[in-house]
mmCIF file of C-alpha atoms in Angstrom:
data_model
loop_
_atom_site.group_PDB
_atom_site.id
_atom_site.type_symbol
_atom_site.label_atom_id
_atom_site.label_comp_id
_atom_site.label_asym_id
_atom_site.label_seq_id
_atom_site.Cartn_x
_atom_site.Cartn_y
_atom_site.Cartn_z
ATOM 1 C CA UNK A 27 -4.713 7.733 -2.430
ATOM 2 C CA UNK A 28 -6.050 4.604 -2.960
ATOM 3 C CA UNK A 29 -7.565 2.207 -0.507
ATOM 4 C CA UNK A 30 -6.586 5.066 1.773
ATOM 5 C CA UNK A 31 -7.656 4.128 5.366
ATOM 6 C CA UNK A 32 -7.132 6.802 7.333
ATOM 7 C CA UNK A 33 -5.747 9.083 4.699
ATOM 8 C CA UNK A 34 -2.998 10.582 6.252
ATOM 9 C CA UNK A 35 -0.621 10.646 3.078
ATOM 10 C CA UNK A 36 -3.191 12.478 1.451
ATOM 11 C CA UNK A 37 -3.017 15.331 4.421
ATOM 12 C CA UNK A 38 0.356 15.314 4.656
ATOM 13 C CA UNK A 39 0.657 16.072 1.109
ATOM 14 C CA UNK A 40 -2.207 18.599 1.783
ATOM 15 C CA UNK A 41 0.054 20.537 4.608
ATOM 16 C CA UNK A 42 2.586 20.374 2.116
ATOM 17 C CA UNK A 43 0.785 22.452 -0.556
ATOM 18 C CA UNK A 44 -0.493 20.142 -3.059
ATOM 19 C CA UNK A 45 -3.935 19.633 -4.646
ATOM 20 C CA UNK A 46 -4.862 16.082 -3.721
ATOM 21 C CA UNK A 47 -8.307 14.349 -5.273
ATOM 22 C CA UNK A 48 -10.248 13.196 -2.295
ATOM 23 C CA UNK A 49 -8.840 9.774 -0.897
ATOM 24 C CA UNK A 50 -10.997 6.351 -2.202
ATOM 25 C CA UNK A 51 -11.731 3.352 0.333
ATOM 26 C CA UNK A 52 -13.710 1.343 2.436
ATOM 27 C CA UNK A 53 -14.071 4.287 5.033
ATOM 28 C CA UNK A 54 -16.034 6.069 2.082
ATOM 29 C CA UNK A 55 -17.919 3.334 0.902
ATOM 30 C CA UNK A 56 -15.857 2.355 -2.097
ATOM 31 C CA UNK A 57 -15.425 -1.048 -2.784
ATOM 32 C CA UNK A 58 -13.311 -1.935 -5.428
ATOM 33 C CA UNK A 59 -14.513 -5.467 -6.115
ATOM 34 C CA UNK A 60 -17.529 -3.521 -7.804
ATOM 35 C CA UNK A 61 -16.768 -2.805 -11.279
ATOM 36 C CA UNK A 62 -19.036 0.152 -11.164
ATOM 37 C CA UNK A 63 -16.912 1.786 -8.411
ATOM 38 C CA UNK A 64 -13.573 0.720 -10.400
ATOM 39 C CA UNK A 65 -15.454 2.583 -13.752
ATOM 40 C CA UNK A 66 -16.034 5.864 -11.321
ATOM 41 C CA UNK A 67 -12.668 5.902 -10.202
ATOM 42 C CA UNK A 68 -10.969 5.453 -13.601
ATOM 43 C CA UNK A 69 -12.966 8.787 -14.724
ATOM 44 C CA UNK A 70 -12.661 10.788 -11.880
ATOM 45 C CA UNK A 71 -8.768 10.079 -12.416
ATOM 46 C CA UNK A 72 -9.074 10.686 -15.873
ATOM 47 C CA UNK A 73 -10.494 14.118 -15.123
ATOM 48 C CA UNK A 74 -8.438 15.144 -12.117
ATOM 49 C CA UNK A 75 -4.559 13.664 -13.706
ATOM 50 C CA UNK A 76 -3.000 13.539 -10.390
ATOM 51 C CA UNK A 77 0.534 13.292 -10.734
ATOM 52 C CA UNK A 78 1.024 10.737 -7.875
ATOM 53 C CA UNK A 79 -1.218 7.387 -7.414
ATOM 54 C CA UNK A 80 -0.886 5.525 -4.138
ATOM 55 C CA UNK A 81 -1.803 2.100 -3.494
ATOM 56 C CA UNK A 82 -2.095 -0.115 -0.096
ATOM 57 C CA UNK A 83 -4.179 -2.603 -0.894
ATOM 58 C CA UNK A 84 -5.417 -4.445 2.425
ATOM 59 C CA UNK A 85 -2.457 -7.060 3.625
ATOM 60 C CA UNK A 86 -3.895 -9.279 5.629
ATOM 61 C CA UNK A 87 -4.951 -11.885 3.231
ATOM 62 C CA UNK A 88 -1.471 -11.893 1.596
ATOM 63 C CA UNK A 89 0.277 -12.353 5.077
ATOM 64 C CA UNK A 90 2.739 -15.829 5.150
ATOM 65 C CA UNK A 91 0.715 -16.447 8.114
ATOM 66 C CA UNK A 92 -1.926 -17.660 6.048
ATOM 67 C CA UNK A 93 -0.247 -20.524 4.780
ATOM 68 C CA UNK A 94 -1.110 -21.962 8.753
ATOM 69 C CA UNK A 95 -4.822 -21.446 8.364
ATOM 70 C CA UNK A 96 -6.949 -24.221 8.490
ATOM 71 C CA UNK A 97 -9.109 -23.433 5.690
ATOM 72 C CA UNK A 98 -6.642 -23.511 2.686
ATOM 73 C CA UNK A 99 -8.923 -23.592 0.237
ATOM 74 C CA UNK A 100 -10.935 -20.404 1.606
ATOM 75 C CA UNK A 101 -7.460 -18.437 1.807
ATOM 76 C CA UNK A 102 -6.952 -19.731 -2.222
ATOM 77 C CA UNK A 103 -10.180 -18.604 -2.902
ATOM 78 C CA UNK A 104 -10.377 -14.803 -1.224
ATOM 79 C CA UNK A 105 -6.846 -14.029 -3.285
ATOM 80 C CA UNK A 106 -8.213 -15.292 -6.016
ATOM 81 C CA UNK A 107 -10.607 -12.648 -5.978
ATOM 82 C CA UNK A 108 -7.889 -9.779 -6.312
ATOM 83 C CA UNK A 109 -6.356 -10.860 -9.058
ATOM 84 C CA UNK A 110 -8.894 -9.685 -11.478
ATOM 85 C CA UNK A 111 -8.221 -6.383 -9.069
ATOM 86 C CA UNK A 112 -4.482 -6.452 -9.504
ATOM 87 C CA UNK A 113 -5.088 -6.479 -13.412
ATOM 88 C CA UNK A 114 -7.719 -3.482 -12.906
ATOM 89 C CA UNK A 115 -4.598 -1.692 -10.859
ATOM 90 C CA UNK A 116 -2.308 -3.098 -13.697
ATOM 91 C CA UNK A 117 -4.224 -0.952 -16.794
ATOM 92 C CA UNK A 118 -5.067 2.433 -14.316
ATOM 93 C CA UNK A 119 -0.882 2.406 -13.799
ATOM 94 C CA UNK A 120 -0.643 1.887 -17.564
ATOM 95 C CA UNK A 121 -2.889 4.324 -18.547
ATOM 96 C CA UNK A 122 -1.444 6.752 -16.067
ATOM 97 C CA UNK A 123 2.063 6.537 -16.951
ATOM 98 C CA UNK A 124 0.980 7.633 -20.695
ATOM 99 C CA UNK A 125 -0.202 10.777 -19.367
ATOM 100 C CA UNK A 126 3.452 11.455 -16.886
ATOM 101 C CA UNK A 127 2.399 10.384 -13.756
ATOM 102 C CA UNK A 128 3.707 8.228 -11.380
ATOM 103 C CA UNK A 129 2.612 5.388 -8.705
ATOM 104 C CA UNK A 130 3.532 4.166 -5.052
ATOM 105 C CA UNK A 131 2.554 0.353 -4.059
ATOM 106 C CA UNK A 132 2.726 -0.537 -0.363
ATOM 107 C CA UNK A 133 2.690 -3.599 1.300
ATOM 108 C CA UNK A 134 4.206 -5.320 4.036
ATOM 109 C CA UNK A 135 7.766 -6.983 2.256
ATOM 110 C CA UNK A 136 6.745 -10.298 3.354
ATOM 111 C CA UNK A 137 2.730 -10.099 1.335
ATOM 112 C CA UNK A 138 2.703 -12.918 -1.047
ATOM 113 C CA UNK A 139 0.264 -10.310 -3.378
ATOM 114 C CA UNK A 140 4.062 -9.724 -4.745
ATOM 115 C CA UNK A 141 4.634 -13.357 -5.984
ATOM 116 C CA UNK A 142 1.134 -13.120 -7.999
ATOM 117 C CA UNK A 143 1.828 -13.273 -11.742
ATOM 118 C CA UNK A 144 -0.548 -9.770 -11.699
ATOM 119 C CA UNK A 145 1.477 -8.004 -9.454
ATOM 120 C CA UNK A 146 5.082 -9.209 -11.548
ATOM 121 C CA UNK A 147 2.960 -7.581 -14.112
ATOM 122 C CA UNK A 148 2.911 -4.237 -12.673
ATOM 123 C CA UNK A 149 6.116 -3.930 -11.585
ATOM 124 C CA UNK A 150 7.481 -4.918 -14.988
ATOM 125 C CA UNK A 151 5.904 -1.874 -16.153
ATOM 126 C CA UNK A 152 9.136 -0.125 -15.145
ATOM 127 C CA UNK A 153 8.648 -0.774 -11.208
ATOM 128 C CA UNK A 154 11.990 -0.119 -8.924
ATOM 129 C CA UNK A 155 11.306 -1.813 -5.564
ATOM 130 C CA UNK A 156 12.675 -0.839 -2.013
ATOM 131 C CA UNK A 157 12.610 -2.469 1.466
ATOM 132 C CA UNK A 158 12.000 0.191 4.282
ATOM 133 C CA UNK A 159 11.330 -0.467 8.126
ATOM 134 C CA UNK A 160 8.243 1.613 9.202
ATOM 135 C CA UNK A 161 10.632 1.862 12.923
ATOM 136 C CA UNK A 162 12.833 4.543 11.124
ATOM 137 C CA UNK A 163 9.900 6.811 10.634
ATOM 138 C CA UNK A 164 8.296 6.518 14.535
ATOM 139 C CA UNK A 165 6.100 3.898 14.088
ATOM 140 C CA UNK A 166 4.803 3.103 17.747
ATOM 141 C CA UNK A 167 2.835 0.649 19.672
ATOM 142 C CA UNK A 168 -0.408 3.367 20.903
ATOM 143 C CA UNK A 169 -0.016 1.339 24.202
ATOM 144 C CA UNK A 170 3.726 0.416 25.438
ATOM 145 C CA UNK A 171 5.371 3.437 23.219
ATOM 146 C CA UNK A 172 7.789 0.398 21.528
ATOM 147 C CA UNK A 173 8.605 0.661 18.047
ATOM 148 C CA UNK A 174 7.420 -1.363 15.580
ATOM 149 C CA UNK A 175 9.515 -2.822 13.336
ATOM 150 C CA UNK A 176 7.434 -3.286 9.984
ATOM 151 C CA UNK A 177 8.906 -4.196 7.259
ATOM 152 C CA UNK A 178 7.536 -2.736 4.037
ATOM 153 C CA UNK A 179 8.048 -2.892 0.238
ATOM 154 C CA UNK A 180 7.105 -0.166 -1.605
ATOM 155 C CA UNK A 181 7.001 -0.218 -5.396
ATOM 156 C CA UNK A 182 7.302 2.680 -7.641
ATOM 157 C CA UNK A 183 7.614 4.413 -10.969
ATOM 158 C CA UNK A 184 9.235 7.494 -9.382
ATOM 159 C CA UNK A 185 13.086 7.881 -9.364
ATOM 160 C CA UNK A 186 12.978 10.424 -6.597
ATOM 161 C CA UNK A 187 10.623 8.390 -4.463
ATOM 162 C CA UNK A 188 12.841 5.606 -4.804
ATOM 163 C CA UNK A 189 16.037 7.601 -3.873
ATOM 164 C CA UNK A 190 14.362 9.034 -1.261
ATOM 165 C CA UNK A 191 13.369 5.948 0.473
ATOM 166 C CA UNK A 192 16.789 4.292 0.342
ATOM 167 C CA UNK A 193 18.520 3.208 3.228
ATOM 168 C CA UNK A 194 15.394 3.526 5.581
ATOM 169 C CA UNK A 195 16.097 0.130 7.348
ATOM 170 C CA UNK A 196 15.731 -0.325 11.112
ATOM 171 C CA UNK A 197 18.914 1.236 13.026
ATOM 172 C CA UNK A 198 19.128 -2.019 15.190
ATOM 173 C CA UNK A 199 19.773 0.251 18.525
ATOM 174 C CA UNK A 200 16.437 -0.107 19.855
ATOM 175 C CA UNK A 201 13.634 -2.713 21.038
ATOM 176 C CA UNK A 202 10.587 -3.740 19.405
ATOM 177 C CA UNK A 203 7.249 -4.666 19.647
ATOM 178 C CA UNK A 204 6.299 -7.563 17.669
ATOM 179 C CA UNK A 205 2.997 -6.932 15.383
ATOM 180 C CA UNK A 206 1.016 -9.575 17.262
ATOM 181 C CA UNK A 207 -2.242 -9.595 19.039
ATOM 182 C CA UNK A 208 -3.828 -6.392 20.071
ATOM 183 C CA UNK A 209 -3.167 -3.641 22.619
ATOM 184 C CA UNK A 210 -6.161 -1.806 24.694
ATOM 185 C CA UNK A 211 -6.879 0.046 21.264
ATOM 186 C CA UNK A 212 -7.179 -3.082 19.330
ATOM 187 C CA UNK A 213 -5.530 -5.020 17.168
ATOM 188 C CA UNK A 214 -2.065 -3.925 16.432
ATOM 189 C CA UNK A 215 -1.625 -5.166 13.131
ATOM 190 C CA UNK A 216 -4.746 -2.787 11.790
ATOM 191 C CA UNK A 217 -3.084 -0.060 14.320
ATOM 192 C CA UNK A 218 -0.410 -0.212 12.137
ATOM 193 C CA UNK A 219 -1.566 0.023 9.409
ATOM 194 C CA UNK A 220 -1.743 3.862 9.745
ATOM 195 C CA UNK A 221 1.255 5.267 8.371
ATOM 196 C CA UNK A 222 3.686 7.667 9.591
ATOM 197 C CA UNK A 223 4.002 11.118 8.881
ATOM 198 C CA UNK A 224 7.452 11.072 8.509
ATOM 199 C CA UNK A 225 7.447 8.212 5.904
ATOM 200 C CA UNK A 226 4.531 10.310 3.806
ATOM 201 C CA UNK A 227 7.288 13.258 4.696
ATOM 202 C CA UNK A 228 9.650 11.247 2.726
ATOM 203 C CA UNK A 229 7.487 10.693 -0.527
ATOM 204 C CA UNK A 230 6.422 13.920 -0.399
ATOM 205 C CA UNK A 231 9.945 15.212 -0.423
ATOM 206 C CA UNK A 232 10.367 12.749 -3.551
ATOM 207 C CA UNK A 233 7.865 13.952 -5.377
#
Protein backbone atom coordinates (compact mmCIF):
# COMPACT_ATOMS: atom_id res chain seq x y z
CA UNK A 1 0.00 0.00 0.00
CA UNK A 2 1.34 2.93 -1.23
CA UNK A 3 1.07 6.42 0.11
CA UNK A 4 -1.01 4.51 2.63
CA UNK A 5 -2.28 7.04 5.26
CA UNK A 6 -3.82 5.31 7.70
CA UNK A 7 -3.34 1.89 6.24
CA UNK A 8 -6.45 0.35 6.68
CA UNK A 9 -6.50 -1.64 3.26
CA UNK A 10 -3.43 -3.10 4.30
CA UNK A 11 -5.28 -4.49 7.72
CA UNK A 12 -8.14 -5.40 6.17
CA UNK A 13 -6.28 -7.52 3.87
CA UNK A 14 -4.32 -8.60 7.03
CA UNK A 15 -7.77 -9.88 8.84
CA UNK A 16 -8.35 -11.46 5.71
CA UNK A 17 -5.29 -13.76 5.74
CA UNK A 18 -2.82 -12.33 3.49
CA UNK A 19 0.89 -11.47 3.86
CA UNK A 20 1.03 -7.73 3.24
CA UNK A 21 4.69 -5.79 3.04
CA UNK A 22 4.49 -3.05 5.58
CA UNK A 23 2.46 0.05 4.18
CA UNK A 24 4.92 3.18 2.67
CA UNK A 25 3.96 7.00 3.38
CA UNK A 26 4.29 10.16 4.89
CA UNK A 27 3.10 8.70 8.35
CA UNK A 28 6.45 6.60 8.13
CA UNK A 29 8.62 9.10 6.91
CA UNK A 30 8.71 8.17 3.26
CA UNK A 31 8.71 10.74 0.88
CA UNK A 32 8.54 9.86 -2.50
CA UNK A 33 9.85 13.03 -4.10
CA UNK A 34 13.32 11.59 -2.82
CA UNK A 35 14.77 9.40 -5.32
CA UNK A 36 16.58 7.55 -2.64
CA UNK A 37 13.27 6.55 -0.97
CA UNK A 38 11.73 5.70 -4.59
CA UNK A 39 15.26 3.35 -5.11
CA UNK A 40 14.35 1.60 -1.48
CA UNK A 41 10.97 0.99 -2.38
CA UNK A 42 11.60 -0.45 -5.87
CA UNK A 43 13.93 -3.19 -4.02
CA UNK A 44 12.04 -3.92 -1.18
CA UNK A 45 9.20 -4.68 -3.88
CA UNK A 46 11.50 -6.46 -5.88
CA UNK A 47 12.26 -8.73 -2.95
CA UNK A 48 8.85 -9.08 -1.36
CA UNK A 49 6.63 -9.57 -5.18
CA UNK A 50 3.41 -8.65 -3.68
CA UNK A 51 0.75 -9.63 -5.83
CA UNK A 52 -1.37 -6.45 -5.30
CA UNK A 53 0.11 -2.67 -5.48
CA UNK A 54 -2.12 0.11 -4.23
CA UNK A 55 -1.82 3.62 -4.99
CA UNK A 56 -3.63 6.96 -3.51
CA UNK A 57 -1.52 9.44 -4.24
CA UNK A 58 -2.51 12.71 -2.16
CA UNK A 59 -5.65 14.56 -4.09
CA UNK A 60 -5.71 17.70 -3.02
CA UNK A 61 -3.49 19.36 -5.46
CA UNK A 62 -5.34 17.69 -8.39
CA UNK A 63 -8.81 18.91 -7.03
CA UNK A 64 -10.90 21.23 -9.93
CA UNK A 65 -11.02 23.52 -7.10
CA UNK A 66 -7.69 24.58 -7.82
CA UNK A 67 -8.35 26.08 -10.98
CA UNK A 68 -10.02 29.13 -8.42
CA UNK A 69 -6.79 29.64 -6.57
CA UNK A 70 -5.19 32.75 -6.76
CA UNK A 71 -1.78 31.63 -7.26
CA UNK A 72 -2.01 29.80 -10.68
CA UNK A 73 1.28 29.61 -11.30
CA UNK A 74 2.15 27.96 -7.75
CA UNK A 75 -0.74 25.28 -8.41
CA UNK A 76 1.20 24.70 -12.16
CA UNK A 77 4.23 24.43 -10.45
CA UNK A 78 3.47 21.82 -7.30
CA UNK A 79 1.84 19.29 -10.17
CA UNK A 80 4.54 19.74 -12.04
CA UNK A 81 6.49 18.17 -9.50
CA UNK A 82 4.55 14.72 -9.71
CA UNK A 83 4.91 14.15 -12.97
CA UNK A 84 8.40 12.95 -12.82
CA UNK A 85 6.50 10.80 -9.84
CA UNK A 86 3.73 9.57 -12.08
CA UNK A 87 6.53 8.26 -14.56
CA UNK A 88 8.41 6.64 -11.40
CA UNK A 89 4.71 4.93 -10.65
CA UNK A 90 4.51 4.37 -14.51
CA UNK A 91 7.92 1.88 -14.69
CA UNK A 92 7.20 0.14 -10.85
CA UNK A 93 3.51 -0.90 -12.62
CA UNK A 94 5.53 -1.97 -15.66
CA UNK A 95 7.97 -3.80 -14.03
CA UNK A 96 5.38 -5.40 -11.81
CA UNK A 97 3.07 -6.61 -14.32
CA UNK A 98 6.17 -8.68 -15.89
CA UNK A 99 6.39 -10.55 -12.81
CA UNK A 100 1.99 -11.29 -12.58
CA UNK A 101 0.98 -8.83 -10.35
CA UNK A 102 -1.52 -6.42 -10.38
CA UNK A 103 -2.26 -2.58 -9.31
CA UNK A 104 -5.18 -0.38 -7.79
CA UNK A 105 -5.04 3.62 -8.45
CA UNK A 106 -7.37 5.77 -6.35
CA UNK A 107 -8.38 9.09 -6.65
CA UNK A 108 -11.24 11.20 -6.32
CA UNK A 109 -13.10 10.89 -10.21
CA UNK A 110 -12.98 14.51 -10.53
CA UNK A 111 -8.54 14.76 -9.83
CA UNK A 112 -7.17 16.31 -12.89
CA UNK A 113 -3.78 13.87 -12.03
CA UNK A 114 -6.03 11.69 -14.64
CA UNK A 115 -5.82 14.20 -17.58
CA UNK A 116 -1.81 14.27 -17.12
CA UNK A 117 -0.16 12.75 -20.20
CA UNK A 118 1.79 10.43 -17.25
CA UNK A 119 -1.13 9.15 -15.82
CA UNK A 120 -2.83 8.30 -19.73
CA UNK A 121 0.42 6.53 -19.67
CA UNK A 122 -0.33 4.19 -16.99
CA UNK A 123 -3.55 3.37 -17.69
CA UNK A 124 -2.67 2.51 -21.29
CA UNK A 125 -0.65 -0.12 -19.82
CA UNK A 126 -3.83 -2.23 -19.89
CA UNK A 127 -5.77 0.01 -17.17
CA UNK A 128 -9.80 -0.69 -16.92
CA UNK A 129 -11.26 2.29 -15.02
CA UNK A 130 -14.44 2.40 -12.72
CA UNK A 131 -16.47 5.19 -11.01
CA UNK A 132 -17.59 4.14 -7.41
CA UNK A 133 -19.32 6.40 -4.66
CA UNK A 134 -17.43 5.93 -1.31
CA UNK A 135 -21.55 6.43 0.24
CA UNK A 136 -22.22 2.74 -0.84
CA UNK A 137 -19.52 1.45 1.41
CA UNK A 138 -20.53 3.70 4.84
CA UNK A 139 -18.54 6.47 4.36
CA UNK A 140 -19.66 8.97 7.22
CA UNK A 141 -19.25 12.44 8.39
CA UNK A 142 -17.31 11.52 12.23
CA UNK A 143 -19.60 14.45 13.38
CA UNK A 144 -23.37 14.61 11.91
CA UNK A 145 -23.34 10.62 10.98
CA UNK A 146 -24.35 11.89 7.07
CA UNK A 147 -22.95 10.07 4.31
CA UNK A 148 -20.57 11.24 2.17
CA UNK A 149 -20.97 11.01 -1.20
CA UNK A 150 -17.32 10.75 -2.75
CA UNK A 151 -16.92 10.05 -5.87
CA UNK A 152 -13.89 7.94 -6.75
CA UNK A 153 -12.07 6.45 -9.78
CA UNK A 154 -10.17 3.65 -9.27
CA UNK A 155 -7.85 2.26 -11.94
CA UNK A 156 -6.72 -1.22 -12.26
CA UNK A 157 -4.98 -4.11 -13.94
CA UNK A 158 -7.17 -6.67 -12.12
CA UNK A 159 -10.29 -8.16 -13.87
CA UNK A 160 -11.78 -9.28 -10.61
CA UNK A 161 -11.18 -5.97 -8.90
CA UNK A 162 -12.82 -4.34 -11.63
CA UNK A 163 -15.91 -6.69 -11.61
CA UNK A 164 -16.07 -6.42 -8.21
CA UNK A 165 -16.35 -2.76 -7.99
CA UNK A 166 -19.06 -2.40 -10.62
CA UNK A 167 -22.18 -0.86 -9.98
CA UNK A 168 -21.04 0.71 -6.57
CA UNK A 169 -22.70 4.15 -7.34
CA UNK A 170 -24.63 6.11 -4.70
CA UNK A 171 -28.31 4.53 -4.20
CA UNK A 172 -29.81 8.14 -4.36
CA UNK A 173 -32.26 7.25 -1.21
CA UNK A 174 -30.35 9.08 1.25
CA UNK A 175 -28.83 12.65 2.23
CA UNK A 176 -25.43 13.83 2.12
CA UNK A 177 -22.89 15.74 3.53
CA UNK A 178 -21.01 17.79 1.19
CA UNK A 179 -16.98 17.35 1.55
CA UNK A 180 -16.54 20.97 2.59
CA UNK A 181 -14.95 22.66 5.50
CA UNK A 182 -14.23 20.74 8.60
CA UNK A 183 -16.21 19.13 11.42
CA UNK A 184 -14.99 19.23 15.31
CA UNK A 185 -12.35 16.51 14.15
CA UNK A 186 -11.02 18.58 11.40
CA UNK A 187 -11.12 18.94 8.08
CA UNK A 188 -13.46 16.65 6.33
CA UNK A 189 -11.89 16.33 3.16
CA UNK A 190 -8.54 14.68 4.96
CA UNK A 191 -11.33 12.78 7.24
CA UNK A 192 -12.20 11.26 4.26
CA UNK A 193 -9.65 10.35 3.03
CA UNK A 194 -9.64 7.18 5.24
CA UNK A 195 -11.23 4.53 3.43
CA UNK A 196 -13.87 2.17 4.24
CA UNK A 197 -13.65 -1.20 5.26
CA UNK A 198 -16.21 -2.35 3.22
CA UNK A 199 -14.73 -0.86 -0.02
CA UNK A 200 -11.10 -2.62 1.00
CA UNK A 201 -13.80 -5.68 1.67
CA UNK A 202 -14.58 -5.39 -1.91
CA UNK A 203 -10.92 -5.52 -3.39
CA UNK A 204 -10.08 -7.96 -1.18
CA UNK A 205 -12.89 -10.16 -2.35
CA UNK A 206 -11.43 -9.34 -5.99
CA UNK A 207 -8.31 -10.35 -5.43
Amino acid sequence: EIFAGCAVLTSVFQAGGYDCCIPVGILSGWDVFKAEDRRMLEERIRHEQPYLLSFAWPCGLWSPWQRIHKDQDGVYEKRRLWLPVFKWMRRVIEEHQQRGGNTALENPWASEAWNTLEMQQILALGFDTVRIDMCRFGLRDRENGLLHRKATCIATDSEGIHQRLQNCLCTGDHVHQPLEGSNCYGSRCRQAGRYPVGYCQKLLRGV
